[in-house]
Tab-separated table of C-alpha atoms in Angstrom:
chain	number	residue	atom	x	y	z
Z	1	UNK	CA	5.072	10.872	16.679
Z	2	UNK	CA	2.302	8.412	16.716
Z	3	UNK	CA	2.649	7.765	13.190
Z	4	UNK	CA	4.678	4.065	11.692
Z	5	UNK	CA	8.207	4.236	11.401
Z	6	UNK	CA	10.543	2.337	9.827
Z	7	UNK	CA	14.217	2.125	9.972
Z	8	UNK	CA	16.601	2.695	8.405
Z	9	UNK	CA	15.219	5.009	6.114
Z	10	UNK	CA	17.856	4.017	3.274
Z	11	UNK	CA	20.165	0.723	3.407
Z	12	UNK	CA	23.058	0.267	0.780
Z	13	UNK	CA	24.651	-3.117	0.826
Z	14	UNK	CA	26.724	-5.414	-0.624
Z	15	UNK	CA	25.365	-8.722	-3.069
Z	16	UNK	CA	25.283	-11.702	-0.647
Z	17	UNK	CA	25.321	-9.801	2.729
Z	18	UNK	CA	22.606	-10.112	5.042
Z	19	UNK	CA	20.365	-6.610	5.934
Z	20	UNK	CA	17.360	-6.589	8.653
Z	21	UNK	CA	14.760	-4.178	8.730
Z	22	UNK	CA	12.592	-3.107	11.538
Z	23	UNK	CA	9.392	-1.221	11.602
Z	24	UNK	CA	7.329	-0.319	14.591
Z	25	UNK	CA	3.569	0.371	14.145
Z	26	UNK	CA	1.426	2.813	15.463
Z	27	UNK	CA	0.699	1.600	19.426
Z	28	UNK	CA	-2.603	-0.885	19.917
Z	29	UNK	CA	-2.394	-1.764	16.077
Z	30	UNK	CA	-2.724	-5.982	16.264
Z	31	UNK	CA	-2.056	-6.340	12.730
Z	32	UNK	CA	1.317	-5.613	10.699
Z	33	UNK	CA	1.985	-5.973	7.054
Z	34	UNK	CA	5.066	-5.701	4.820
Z	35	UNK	CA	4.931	-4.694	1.467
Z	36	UNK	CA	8.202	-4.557	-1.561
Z	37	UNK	CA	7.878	-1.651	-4.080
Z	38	UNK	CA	10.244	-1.574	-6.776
Z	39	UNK	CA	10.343	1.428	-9.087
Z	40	UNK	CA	7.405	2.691	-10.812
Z	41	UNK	CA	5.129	0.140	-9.807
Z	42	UNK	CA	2.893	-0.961	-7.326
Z	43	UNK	CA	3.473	-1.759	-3.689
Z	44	UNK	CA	3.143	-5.943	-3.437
Z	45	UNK	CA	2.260	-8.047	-0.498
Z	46	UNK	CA	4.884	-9.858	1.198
Z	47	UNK	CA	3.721	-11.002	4.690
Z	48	UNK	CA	1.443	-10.133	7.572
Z	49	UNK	CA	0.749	-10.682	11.197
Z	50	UNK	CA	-1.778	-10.674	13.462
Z	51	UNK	CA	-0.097	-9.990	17.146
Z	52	UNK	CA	2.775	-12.096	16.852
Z	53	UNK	CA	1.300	-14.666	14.870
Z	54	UNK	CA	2.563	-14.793	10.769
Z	55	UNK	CA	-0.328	-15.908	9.167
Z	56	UNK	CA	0.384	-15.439	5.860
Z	57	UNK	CA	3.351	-15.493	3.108
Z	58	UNK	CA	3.491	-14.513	0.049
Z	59	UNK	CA	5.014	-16.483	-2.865
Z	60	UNK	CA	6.984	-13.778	-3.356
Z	61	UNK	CA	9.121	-14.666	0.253
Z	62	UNK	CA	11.488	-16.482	-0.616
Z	63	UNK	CA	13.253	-18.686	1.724
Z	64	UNK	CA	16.280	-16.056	2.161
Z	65	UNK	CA	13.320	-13.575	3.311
Z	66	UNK	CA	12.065	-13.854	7.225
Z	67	UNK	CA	9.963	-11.777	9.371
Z	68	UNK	CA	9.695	-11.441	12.972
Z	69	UNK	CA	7.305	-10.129	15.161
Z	70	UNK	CA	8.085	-11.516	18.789
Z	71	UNK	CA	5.777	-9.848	21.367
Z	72	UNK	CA	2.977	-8.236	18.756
Z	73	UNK	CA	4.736	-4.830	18.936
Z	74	UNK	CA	7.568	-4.024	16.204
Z	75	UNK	CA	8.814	-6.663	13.369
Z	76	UNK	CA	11.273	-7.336	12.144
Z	77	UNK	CA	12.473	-8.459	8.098
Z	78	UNK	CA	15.434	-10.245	7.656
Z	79	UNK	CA	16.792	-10.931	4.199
Z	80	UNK	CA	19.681	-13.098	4.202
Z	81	UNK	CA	22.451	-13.622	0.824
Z	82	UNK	CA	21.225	-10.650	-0.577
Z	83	UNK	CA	20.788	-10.151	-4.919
Z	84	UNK	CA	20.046	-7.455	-7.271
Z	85	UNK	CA	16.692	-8.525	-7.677
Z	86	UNK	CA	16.231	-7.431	-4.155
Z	87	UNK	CA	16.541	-3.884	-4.168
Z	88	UNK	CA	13.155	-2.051	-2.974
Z	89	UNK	CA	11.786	0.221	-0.835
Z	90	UNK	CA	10.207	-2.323	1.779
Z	91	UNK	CA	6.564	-1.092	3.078
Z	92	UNK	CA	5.225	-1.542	6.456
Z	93	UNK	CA	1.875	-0.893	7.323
Z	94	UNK	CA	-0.290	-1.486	10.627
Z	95	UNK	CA	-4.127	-1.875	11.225
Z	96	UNK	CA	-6.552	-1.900	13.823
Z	97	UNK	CA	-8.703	-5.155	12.915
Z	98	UNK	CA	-10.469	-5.314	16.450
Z	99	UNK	CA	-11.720	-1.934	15.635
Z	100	UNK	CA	-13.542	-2.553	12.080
Z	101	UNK	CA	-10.592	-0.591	10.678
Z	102	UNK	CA	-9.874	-1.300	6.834
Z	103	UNK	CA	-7.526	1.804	6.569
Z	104	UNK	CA	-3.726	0.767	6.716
Z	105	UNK	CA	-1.506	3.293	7.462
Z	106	UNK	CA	2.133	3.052	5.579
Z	107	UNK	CA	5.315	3.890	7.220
Z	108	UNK	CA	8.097	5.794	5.152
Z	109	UNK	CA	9.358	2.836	3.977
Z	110	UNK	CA	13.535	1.440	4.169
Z	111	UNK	CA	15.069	1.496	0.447
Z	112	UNK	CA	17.364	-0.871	-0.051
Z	113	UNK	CA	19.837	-0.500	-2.855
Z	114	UNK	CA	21.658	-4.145	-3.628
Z	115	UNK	CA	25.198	-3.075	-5.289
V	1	UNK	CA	-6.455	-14.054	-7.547
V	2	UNK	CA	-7.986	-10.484	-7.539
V	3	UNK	CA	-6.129	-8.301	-9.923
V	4	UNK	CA	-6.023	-4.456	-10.165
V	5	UNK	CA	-5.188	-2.320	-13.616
V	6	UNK	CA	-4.483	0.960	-13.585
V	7	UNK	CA	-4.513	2.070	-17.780
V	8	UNK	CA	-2.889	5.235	-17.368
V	9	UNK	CA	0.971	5.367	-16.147
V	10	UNK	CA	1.072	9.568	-16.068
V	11	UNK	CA	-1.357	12.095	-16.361
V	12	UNK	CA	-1.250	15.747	-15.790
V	13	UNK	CA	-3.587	18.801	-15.219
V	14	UNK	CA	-3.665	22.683	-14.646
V	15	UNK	CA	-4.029	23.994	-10.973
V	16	UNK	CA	-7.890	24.518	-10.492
V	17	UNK	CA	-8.680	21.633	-12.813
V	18	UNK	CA	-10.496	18.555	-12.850
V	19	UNK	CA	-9.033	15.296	-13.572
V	20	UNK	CA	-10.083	11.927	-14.032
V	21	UNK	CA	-8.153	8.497	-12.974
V	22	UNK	CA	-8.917	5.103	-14.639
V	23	UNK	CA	-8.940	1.476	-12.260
V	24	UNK	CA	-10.526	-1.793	-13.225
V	25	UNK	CA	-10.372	-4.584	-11.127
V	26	UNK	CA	-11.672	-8.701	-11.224
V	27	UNK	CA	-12.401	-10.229	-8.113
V	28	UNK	CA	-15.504	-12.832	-8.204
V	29	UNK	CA	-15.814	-12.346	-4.818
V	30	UNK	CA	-18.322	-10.031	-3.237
V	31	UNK	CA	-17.374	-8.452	0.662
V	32	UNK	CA	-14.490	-6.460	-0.801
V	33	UNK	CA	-13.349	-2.802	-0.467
V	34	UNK	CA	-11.777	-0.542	-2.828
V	35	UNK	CA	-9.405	2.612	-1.845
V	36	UNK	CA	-7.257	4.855	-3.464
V	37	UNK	CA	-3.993	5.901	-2.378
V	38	UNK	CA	-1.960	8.840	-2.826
V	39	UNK	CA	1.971	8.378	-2.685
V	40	UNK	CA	3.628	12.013	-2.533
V	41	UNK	CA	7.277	12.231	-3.899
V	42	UNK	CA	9.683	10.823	-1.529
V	43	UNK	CA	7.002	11.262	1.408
V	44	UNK	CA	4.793	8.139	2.519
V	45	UNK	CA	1.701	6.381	1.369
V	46	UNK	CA	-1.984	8.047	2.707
V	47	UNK	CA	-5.496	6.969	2.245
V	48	UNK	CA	-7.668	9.273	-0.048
V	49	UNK	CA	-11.059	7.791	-0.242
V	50	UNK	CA	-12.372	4.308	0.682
V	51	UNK	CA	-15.523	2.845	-1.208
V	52	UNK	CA	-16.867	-0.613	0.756
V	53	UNK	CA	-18.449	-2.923	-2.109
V	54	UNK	CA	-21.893	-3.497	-0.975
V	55	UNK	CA	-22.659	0.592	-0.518
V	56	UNK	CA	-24.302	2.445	-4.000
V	57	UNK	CA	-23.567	5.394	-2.895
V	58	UNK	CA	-20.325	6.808	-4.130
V	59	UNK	CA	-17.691	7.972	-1.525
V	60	UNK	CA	-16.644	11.722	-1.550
V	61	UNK	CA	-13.831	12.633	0.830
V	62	UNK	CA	-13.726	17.107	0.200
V	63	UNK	CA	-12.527	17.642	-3.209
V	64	UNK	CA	-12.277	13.718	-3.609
V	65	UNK	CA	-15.113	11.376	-4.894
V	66	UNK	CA	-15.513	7.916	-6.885
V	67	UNK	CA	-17.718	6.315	-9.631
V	68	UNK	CA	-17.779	2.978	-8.529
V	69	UNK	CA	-19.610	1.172	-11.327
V	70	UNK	CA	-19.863	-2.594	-9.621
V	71	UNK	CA	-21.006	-4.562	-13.011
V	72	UNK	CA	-18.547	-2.923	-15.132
V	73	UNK	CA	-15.728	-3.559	-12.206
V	74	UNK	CA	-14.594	0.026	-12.830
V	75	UNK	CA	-13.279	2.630	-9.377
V	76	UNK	CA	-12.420	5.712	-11.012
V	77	UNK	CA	-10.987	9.036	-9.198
V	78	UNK	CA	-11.551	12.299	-9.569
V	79	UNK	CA	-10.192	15.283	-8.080
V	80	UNK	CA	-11.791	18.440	-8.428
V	81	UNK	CA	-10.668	21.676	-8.326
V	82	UNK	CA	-6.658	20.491	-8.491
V	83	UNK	CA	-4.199	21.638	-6.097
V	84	UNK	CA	-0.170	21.393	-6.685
V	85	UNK	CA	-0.050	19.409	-3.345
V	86	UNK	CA	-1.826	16.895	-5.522
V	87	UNK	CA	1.104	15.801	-7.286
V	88	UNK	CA	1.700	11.973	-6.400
V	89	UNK	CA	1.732	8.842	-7.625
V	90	UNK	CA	-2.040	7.259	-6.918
V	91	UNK	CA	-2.260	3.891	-6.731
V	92	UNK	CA	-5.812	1.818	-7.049
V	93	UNK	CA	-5.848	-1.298	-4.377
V	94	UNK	CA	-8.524	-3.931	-2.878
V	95	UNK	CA	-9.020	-5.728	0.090
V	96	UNK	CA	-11.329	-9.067	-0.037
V	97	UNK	CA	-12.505	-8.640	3.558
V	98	UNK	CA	-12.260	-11.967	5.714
V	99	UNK	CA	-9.517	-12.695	3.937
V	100	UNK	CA	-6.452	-11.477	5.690
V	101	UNK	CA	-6.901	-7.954	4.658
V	102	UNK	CA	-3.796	-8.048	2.926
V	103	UNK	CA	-4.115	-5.182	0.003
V	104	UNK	CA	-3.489	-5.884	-4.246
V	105	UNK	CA	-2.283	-2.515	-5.363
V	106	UNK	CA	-2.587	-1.244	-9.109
V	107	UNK	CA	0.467	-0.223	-10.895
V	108	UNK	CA	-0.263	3.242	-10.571
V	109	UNK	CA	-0.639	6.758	-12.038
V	110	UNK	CA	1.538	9.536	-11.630
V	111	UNK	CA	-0.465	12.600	-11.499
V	112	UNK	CA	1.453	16.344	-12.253
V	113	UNK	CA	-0.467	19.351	-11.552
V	114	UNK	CA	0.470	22.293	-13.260
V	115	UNK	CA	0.933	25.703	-11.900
């Protein structure tokens, strides 16, 4: 499978624990993007990077949110004292900008469920 | 900010039918693209059709195509000849090229086609 995946697919936790995501992108994509969906509406930028470089945060990150992506390949998305407000289903998408490519192609996404 | 609206939250149409999706955006930029995305129920997020700012020329992808009316800031979708594989949310999103890349989403329409 060539494709983005992301794991886990589902995550049920606790209020105040910590969870960490992890996607991996398709292979040769420099450029890797999170996105939060909560129900009914639209996906919403969160963070991206460019190799291993994070280059840009949303507002929307707040400081119990981090993201990793240590040697340009798969990243990582921490979020730490988890809340209500939290649960999601947490995007990732990758891109080939070295290529021209504008076309991001979306993993399955992790839903997380904040009890 | 760019911003994306998407007017209608559900529409539905009869297998073999044509249907028409609403998106409005404001950007006062000008290198920008415009895509719409099609979100299948519990599967993940694809490109349909792309439309790059600067082009007059309407995008058609098969049974896919845009009116992209610049002045008016208006990207509508329609699908033609209506399949029940159709049925998905579509969402409405930009990318201000240069700029990170990053997409703004719509809040999206849920589409049912009807056997």
């Amino acid at each position: 499978d060539t494709g983005v995946s992301q794991n886990p697919r589902h995550k049920i936790t606790k209020r105040g624990q910590n969870v960490t995501f992890r996607c991996d992108p398709i292979s040769e994509h420099n450029r890797l993007y999170w996105y939060r969906q909560t129900l009914g509406q639209g996906p919403e930028f969160l963070t991206y990077f460019q190799n291993e470089a994070q280059l840009e945060k949303s507002r929307l990150l707040s400081d119990r949110f981090s993201a990793e992506r240590p040697k340009g390949s798969f990243s990582t998305l921490e979020i730490q004292r988890t809340e209500q407000g939290d649960s999601a289903m947490y995007l990732c998408a990758s891109i080939h900008k070295l290529t021209g490519g504008t076309e991001q192609f979306f993993g399955p996404g992790t839903r997380l469920t904040v009890l | 900010a760019q911003t994306v609206t998407q007017s209608q939250p559900e529409m539905s149409v009869q297998e073999a039918e044509t249907v028409t999706l609403s998106c409005t955006y404001d950007t006062s930029e000008s290198n920008y693209y415009l895509f719409w995305y099609k979100q299948p129920p519990s599967r993940q997020m694809i490109l349909v059709i792309r439309q790059e700012a600067y082009k007059q020329q309407n995008a058609t992808e098969n049974r896919f195509s845009v009116n992209f009316q610049k002045a008016a800031k208006s990207f509508s979708l329609k699908i033609s000849d209506s399949q029940l594989g159709d049925t998905a949310m579509y969402f409405c999103a930009f990318i201000l090229m240069d700029a990170g890349n990053m997409l703004t989403f719509g809040g999206g329409t849920r589409l049912m086609v009807k056997p």
